[in-house]
XYZ file of C-alpha atoms in Angstrom:
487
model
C 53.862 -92.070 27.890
C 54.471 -93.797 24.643
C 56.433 -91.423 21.443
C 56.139 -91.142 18.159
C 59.583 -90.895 16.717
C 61.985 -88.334 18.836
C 60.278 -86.623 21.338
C 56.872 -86.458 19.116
C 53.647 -87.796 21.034
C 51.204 -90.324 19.693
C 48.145 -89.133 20.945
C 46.147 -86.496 18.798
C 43.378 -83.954 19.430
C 40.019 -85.601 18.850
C 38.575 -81.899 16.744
C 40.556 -79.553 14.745
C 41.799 -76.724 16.575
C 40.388 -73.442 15.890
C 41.921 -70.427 16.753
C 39.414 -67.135 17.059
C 40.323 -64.808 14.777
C 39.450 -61.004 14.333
C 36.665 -60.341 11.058
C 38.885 -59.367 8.748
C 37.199 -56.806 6.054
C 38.387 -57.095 2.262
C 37.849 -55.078 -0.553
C 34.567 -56.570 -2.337
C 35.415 -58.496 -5.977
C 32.754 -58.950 -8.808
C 31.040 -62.279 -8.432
C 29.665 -62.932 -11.919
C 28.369 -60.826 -14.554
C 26.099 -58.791 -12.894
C 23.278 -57.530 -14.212
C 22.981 -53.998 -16.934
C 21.033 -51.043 -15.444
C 20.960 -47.313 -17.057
C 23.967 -45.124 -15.817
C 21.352 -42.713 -14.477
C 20.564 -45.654 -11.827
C 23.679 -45.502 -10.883
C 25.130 -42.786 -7.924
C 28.696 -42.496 -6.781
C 28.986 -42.791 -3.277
C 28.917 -39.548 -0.932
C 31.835 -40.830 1.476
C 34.174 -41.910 -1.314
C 37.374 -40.198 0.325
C 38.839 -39.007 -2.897
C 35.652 -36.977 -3.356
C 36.371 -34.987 -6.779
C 39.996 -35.802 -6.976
C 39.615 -39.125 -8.690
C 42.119 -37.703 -11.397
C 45.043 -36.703 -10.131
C 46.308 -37.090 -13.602
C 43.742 -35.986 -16.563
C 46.003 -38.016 -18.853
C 44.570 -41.190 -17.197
C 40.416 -40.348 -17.441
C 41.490 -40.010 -21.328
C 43.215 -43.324 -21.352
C 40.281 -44.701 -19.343
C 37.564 -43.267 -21.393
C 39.561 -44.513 -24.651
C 39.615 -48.253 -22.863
C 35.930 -47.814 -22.420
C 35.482 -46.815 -26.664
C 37.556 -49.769 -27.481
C 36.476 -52.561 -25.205
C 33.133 -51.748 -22.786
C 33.064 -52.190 -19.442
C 35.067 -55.033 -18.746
C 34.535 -55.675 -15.321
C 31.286 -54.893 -13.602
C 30.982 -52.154 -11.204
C 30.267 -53.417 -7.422
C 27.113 -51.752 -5.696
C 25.119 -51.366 -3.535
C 21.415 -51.003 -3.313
C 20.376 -47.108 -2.360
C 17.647 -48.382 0.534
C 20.552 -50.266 2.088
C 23.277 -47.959 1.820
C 20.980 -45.243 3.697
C 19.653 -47.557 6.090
C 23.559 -47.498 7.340
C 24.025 -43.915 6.610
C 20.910 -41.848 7.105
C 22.698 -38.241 6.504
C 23.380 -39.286 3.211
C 19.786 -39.863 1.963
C 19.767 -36.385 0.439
C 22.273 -36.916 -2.118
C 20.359 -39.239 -4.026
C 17.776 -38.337 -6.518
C 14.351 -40.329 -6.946
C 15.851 -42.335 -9.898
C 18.925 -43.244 -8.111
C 18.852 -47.396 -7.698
C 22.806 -48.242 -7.077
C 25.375 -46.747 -4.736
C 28.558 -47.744 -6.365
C 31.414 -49.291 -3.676
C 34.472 -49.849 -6.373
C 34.318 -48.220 -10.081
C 33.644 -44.338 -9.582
C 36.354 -43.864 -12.148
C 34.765 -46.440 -14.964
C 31.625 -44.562 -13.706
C 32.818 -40.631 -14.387
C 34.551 -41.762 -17.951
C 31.530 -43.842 -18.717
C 29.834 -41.165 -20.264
C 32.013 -39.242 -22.582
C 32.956 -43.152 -23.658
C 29.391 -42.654 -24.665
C 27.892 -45.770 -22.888
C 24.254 -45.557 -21.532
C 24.566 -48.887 -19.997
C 26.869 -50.531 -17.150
C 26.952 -53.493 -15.889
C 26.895 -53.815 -11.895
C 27.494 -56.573 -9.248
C 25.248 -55.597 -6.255
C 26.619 -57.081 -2.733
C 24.683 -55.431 -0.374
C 26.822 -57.435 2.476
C 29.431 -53.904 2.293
C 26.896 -51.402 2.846
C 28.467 -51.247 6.297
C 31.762 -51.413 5.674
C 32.408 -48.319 2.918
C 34.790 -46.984 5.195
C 37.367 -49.746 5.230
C 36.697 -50.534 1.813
C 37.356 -47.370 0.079
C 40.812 -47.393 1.936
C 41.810 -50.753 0.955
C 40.823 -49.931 -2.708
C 43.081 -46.707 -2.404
C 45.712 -47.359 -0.199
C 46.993 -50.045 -2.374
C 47.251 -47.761 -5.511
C 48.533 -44.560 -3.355
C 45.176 -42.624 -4.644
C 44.773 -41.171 -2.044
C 46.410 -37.840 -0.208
C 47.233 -37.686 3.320
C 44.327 -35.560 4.612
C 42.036 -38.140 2.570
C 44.042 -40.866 4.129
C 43.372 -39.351 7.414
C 39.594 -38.755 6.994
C 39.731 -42.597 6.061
C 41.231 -43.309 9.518
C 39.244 -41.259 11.346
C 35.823 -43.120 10.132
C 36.975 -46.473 11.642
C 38.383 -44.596 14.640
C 34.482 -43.030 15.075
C 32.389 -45.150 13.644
C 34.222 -48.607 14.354
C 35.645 -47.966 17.482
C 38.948 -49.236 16.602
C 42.063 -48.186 18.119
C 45.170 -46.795 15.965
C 47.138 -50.018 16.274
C 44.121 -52.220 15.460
C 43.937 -49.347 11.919
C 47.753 -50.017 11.210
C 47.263 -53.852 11.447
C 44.795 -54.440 9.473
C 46.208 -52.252 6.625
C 49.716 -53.985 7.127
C 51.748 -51.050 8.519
C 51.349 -52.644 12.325
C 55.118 -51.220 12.785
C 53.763 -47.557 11.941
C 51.067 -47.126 14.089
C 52.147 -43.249 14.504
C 50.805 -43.147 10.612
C 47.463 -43.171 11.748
C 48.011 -40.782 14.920
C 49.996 -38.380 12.297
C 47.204 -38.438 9.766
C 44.304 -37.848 12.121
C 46.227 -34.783 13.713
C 46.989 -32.865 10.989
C 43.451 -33.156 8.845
C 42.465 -29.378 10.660
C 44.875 -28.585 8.595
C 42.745 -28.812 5.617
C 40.387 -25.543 6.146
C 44.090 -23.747 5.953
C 44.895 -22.700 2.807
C 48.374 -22.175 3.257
C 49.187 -25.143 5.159
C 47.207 -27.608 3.223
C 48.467 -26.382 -0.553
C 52.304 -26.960 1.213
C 51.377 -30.304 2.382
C 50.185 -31.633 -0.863
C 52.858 -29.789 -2.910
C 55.959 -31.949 -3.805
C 58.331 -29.096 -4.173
C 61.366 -28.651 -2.213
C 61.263 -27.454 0.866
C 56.967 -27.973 1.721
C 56.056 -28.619 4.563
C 55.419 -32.487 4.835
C 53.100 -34.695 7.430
C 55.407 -34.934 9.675
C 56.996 -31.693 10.197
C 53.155 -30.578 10.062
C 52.270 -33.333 13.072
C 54.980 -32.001 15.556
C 54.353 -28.424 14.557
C 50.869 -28.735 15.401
C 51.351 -30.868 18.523
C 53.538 -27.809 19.575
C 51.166 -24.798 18.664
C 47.692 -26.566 18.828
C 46.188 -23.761 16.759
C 46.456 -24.687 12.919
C 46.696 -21.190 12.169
C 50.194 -21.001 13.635
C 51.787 -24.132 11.787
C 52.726 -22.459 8.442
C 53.857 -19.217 10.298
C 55.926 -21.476 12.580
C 57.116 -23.730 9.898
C 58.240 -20.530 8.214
C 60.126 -18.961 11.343
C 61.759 -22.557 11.562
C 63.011 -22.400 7.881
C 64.263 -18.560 8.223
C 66.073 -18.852 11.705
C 67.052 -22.538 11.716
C 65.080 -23.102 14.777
C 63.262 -26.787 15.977
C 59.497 -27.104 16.076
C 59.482 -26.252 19.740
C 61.953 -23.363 19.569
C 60.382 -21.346 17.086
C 56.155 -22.376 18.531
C 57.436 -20.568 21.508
C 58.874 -17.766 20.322
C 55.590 -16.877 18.216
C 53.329 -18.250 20.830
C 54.924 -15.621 22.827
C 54.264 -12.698 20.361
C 50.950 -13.304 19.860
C 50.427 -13.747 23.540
C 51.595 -9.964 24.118
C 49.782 -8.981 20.847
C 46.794 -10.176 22.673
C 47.674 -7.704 25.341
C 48.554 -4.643 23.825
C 46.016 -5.035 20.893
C 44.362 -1.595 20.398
C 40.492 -3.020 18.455
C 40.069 -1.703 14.976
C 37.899 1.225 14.217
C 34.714 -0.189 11.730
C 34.395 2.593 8.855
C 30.382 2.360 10.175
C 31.272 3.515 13.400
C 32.040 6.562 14.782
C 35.091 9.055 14.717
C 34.015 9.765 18.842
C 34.068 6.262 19.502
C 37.455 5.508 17.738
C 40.863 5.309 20.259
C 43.189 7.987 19.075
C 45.886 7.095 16.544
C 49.700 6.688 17.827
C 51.338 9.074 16.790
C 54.458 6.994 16.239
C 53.440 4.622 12.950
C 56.992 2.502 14.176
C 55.256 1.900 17.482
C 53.881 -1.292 16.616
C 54.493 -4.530 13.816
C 52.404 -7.172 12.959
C 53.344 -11.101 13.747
C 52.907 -13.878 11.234
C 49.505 -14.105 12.079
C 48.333 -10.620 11.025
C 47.815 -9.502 14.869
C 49.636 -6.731 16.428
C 52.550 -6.703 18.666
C 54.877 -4.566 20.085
C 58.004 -3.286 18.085
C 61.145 -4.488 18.686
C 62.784 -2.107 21.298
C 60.164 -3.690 23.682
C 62.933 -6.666 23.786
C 59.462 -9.060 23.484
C 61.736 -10.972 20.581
C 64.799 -11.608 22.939
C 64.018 -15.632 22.945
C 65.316 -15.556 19.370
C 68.691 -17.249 18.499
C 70.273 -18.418 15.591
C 73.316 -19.917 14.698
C 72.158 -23.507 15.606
C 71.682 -26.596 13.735
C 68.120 -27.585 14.430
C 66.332 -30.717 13.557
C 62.932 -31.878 14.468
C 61.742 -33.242 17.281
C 61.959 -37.083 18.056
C 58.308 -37.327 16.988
C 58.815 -36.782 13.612
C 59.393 -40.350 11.861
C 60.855 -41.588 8.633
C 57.898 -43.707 7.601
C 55.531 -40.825 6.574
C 57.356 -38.738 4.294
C 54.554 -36.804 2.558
C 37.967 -31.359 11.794
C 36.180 -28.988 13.375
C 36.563 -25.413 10.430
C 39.025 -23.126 11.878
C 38.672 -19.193 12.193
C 40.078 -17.120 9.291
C 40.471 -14.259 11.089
C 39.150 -12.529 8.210
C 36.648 -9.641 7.345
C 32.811 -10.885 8.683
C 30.696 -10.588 5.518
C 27.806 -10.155 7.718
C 29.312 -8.115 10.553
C 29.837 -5.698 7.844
C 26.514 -5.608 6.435
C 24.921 -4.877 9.935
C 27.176 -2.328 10.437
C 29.154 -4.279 13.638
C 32.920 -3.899 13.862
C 34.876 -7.571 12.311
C 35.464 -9.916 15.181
C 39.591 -10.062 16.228
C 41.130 -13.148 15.441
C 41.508 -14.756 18.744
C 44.350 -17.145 19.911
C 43.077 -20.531 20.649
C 44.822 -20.300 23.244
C 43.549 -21.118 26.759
C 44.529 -18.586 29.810
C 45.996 -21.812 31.478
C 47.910 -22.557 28.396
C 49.300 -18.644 28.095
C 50.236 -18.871 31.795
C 52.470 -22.315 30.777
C 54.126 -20.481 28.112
C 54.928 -18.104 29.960
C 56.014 -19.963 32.864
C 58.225 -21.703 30.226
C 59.808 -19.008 28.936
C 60.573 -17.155 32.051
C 62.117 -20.982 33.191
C 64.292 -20.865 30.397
C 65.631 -17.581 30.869
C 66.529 -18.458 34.732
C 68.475 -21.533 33.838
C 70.596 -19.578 31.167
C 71.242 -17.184 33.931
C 72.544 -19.896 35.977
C 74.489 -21.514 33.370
C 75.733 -18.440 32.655
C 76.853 -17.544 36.179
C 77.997 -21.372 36.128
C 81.980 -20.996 38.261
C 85.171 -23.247 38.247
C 84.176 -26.152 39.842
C 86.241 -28.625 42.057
C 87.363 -30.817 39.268
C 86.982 -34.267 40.680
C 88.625 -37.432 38.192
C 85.183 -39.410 39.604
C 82.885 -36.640 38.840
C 84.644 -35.493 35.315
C 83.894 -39.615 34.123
C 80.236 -39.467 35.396
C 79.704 -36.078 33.880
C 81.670 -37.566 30.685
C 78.786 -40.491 30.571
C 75.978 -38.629 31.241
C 76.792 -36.303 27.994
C 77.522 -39.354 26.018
C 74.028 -40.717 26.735
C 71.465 -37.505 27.115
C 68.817 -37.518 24.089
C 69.532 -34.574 21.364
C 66.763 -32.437 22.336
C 68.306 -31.601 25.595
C 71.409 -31.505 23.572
C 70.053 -28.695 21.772
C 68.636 -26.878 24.791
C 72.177 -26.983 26.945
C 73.545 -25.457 23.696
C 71.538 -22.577 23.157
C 71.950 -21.279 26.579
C 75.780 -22.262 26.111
C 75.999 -19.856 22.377
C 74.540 -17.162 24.136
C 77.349 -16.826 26.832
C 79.828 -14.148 25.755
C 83.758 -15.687 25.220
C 82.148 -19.142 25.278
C 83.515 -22.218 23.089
C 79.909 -23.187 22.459
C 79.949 -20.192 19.647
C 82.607 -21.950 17.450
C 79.656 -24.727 16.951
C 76.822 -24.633 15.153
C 76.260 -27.930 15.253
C 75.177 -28.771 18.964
C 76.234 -32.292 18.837
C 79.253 -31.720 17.251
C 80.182 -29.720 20.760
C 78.947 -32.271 23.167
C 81.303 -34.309 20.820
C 84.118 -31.618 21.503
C 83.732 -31.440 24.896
C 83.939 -35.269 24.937
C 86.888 -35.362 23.269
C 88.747 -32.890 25.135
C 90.506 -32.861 28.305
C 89.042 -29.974 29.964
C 87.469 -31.420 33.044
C 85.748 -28.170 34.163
C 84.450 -27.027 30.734
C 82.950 -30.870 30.625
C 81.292 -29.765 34.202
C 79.638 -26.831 33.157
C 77.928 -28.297 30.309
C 77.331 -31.760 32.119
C 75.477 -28.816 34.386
C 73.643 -27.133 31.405
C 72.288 -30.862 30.022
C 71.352 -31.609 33.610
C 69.211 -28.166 33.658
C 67.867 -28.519 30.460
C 66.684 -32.038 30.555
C 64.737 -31.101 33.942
C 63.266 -28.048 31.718
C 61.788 -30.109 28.757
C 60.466 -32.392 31.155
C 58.930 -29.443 33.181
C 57.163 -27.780 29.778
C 56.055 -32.009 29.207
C 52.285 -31.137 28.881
C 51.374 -34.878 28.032
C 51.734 -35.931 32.155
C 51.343 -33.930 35.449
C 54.059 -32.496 37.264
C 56.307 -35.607 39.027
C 58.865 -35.279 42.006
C 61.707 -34.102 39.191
C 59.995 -31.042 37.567
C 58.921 -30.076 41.313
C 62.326 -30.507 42.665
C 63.718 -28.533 39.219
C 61.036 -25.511 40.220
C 62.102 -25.424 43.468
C 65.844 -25.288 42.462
C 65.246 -22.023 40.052
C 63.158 -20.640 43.215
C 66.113 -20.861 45.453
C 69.041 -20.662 42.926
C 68.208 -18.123 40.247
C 65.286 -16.434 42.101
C 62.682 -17.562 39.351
C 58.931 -16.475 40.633
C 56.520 -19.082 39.831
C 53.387 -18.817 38.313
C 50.319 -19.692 39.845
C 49.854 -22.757 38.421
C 52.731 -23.785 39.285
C 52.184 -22.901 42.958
C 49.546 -24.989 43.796
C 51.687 -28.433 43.039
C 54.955 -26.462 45.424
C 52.733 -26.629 48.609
């Protein structure tokens, strides 16, 4: 075959190659000059994500509306016609009044500050080609200018994930953070959040020490109920615990609040009906979540340590740093009126879910007993160096886990650390072949636990071999859903 030059061939295709390429949706730009219509044509669009918040700073709708005195409206406002915006969103037709013409797409700030500029008049560029695409386009216009906060970011994300079908990687790639596709996941998660007060006001706070996205995404993927991420966010803060850690421990309480929860009297109903009072007011405290619980002589709070440095879990990333209406639990406005008792706040808990908590818990406490009752092994030179490499690799989670059970064993070296990887380091370090056993033995344990209370896959081979080992070793009962996978 004859060459061009080195290595190069002489023969060419006979077309231009064209590669198929994904419709790529862009922000719409004015045209021309558009065409004047009365501001009272003109609506702002019912699924702009910022909503009311176009002003996070009043200072800039005065500079605006002093830009508008000076100058006009520079550039034209893009629109869209009403008829064709509803046609793509029928549930919005009621938001627009009779003399409504124009949905606007870009410009609802030149639109709000119009009127105190005192203009009667704007000029618009109608492209009814983005009726459709709203969605997208209020995100690129935002996202670009960091308008936008993350539960409005999240509702943006959400749309495309609903109404275009696209997948979180496909949202990160198009608005160039392919690399951070958990952004998208992260948002999504925590927009619940936004019917709680508590939470929400903490996310969108920049003080020291608010809760952020992040630490709000792995609380929630821990506790599932947005009611329980401030209180466990809190507990974390005060005790130095991990997401996990502390979601457990209050998980737990309200579990065996839910238990020994004695329903409050209604002042409507009668003194017959009421359960007597106890007679000791000590008897019983109330958890984060404002239901009761036992007090503490119960021992319900003995899964509590401190005295560890905690961090958050591996799902919490670097790259984010800043729903269906949940229950308030509060008084029923119209429960009262009828005369009815106010409903309990419930847990959102399923029964399957409480009996995995449980189960957890109970797990836990059965491999601290065996770590505890842990003897002076056989120190072997072969099995000291493959203990020694097994600590150096094990992730920092399980770190943490082996640790905890380690701190709580009177006269052991584990106290003198605070920081658990700063003991694994210790241990490394040292030349103490069977303390490096015993906690090889703890890491082993507690890496087959975490997997174990893994609700994101089924039970495998290693968390059924791991049950079976408490069963025989430490005399653990198991639950019974953990029974049906151990026959």
């Amino acid at each position: 075959m004859p060459r061009n030059g080195a290595g190069g061939s002489t023969l060419t295709p006979a077309d231009t190659i064209k590669l198929e390429e994904k419709p790529f949706i862009q922000a719409p730009k004015p045209r021309g000059s558009g065409i004047t219509v009365p501001i009272e044509q003109i609506a702002p669009c019912p699924r702009n994500l910022r909503g009311d918040d176009l002003w996070p700073d009043p200072e800039e709708r005065d500079r605006m509306v002093a830009s508008l005195k000076r100058k006009g409206l520079i550039q034209a406002l893009v629109v869209v016609d009403v008829a064709e915006y509803v046609a793509h969103y029928p549930e919005d037709e009621e938001a627009f009044s009779p003399d409504h013409r124009y949905v606007v797409v870009a410009g609802h700030c030149r639109l709000d500050a119009a009127p105190d500029a005192g203009l009667t008049d704007l000029r618009v560029d109608v492209q009814n080609e983005h009726a459709s695409d709203v969605d997208s386009i209020f995100l690129d216009e935002n996202l670009n200018r960091q308008a936008l906060t993350c539960f409005q970011e999240g509702e943006g994300y959400r749309r495309l994930r609903v109404n275009k079908g696209w997948s979180d990687k496909e949202i990160a790639e198009h608005y160039g953070f392919s690399k951070s596709k958990s952004r998208v996941t992260k948002r999504i998660a925590i927009l619940p959040l936004v019917e709680v007060t508590a939470a929400r006001e903490s996310i969108l706070s920049s003080e020291r020490g608010s809760l952020t996205p992040d630490k709000a995404y792995t609380i929630i993927s821990v506790v599932k109920d947005p009611q329980l991420v401030m209180p466990t966010y809190e507990l974390m803060t005060a005790r130095n615990l991990d997401a996990r850690e502390a979601g457990r421990l209050l998980q737990l309480s309200t579990i065996e609040a839910e238990k020994t929860a004695t329903p409050i009297p209604h002042p409507a109903t009668s003194a017959e009906s009421a359960p007597p009072a106890s007679e000791n007011k000590d008897e019983q405290t109330l958890t984060p979540g404002g239901e009761q619980q036992p007090g503490q002589g119960d021992g319900t709070d003995g899964g509590e340590t401190t005295g560890s440095d905690r961090t958050d879990s591996a799902d919490s990333g670097t790259d984010d740093e800043q729903g269906a209406k949940n229950e308030s639990g509060g008084h029923d406005e119209t429960s009262s009126k009828t005369g009815n008792p106010p409903k309990q706040q419930e847990s959102r808990l399923t029964d399957m879910e409480k009996q995995q908590i449980a189960a957890d818990a109970r797990r836990e406490q059965a491999c601290k007993l065996l770590v505890q009752e842990y003897r002076e092994p056989l120190v072997d030179g072969h099995v000291v160096r493959t203990a020694a490499t097994t600590l150096a690799m094990v992730g920092s989670q399980t770190v943490r886990l082996a640790h905890k059970w380690l701190s709580e064993i009177e006269s052991s070296s584990a106290q003198g650390y605070s920081s658990p990887t700063s003991y694994r380091d210790h241990v490394l370090a040292g030349q103490d072949g069977a303390l490096m056993l015993q906690v090889a033995y703890a890491v082993a344990l507690a890496d087959d636990e975490l997997r174990a209370q893994d609700r994101r896959r089924k039970p495998d081979f290693r968390v059924i071999r791991h049950w079976r080992y408490l069963i025989e070793a430490a005399k653990y009962e198991p639950s019974s859903w953990e029974q049906q996978y151990l026959r």
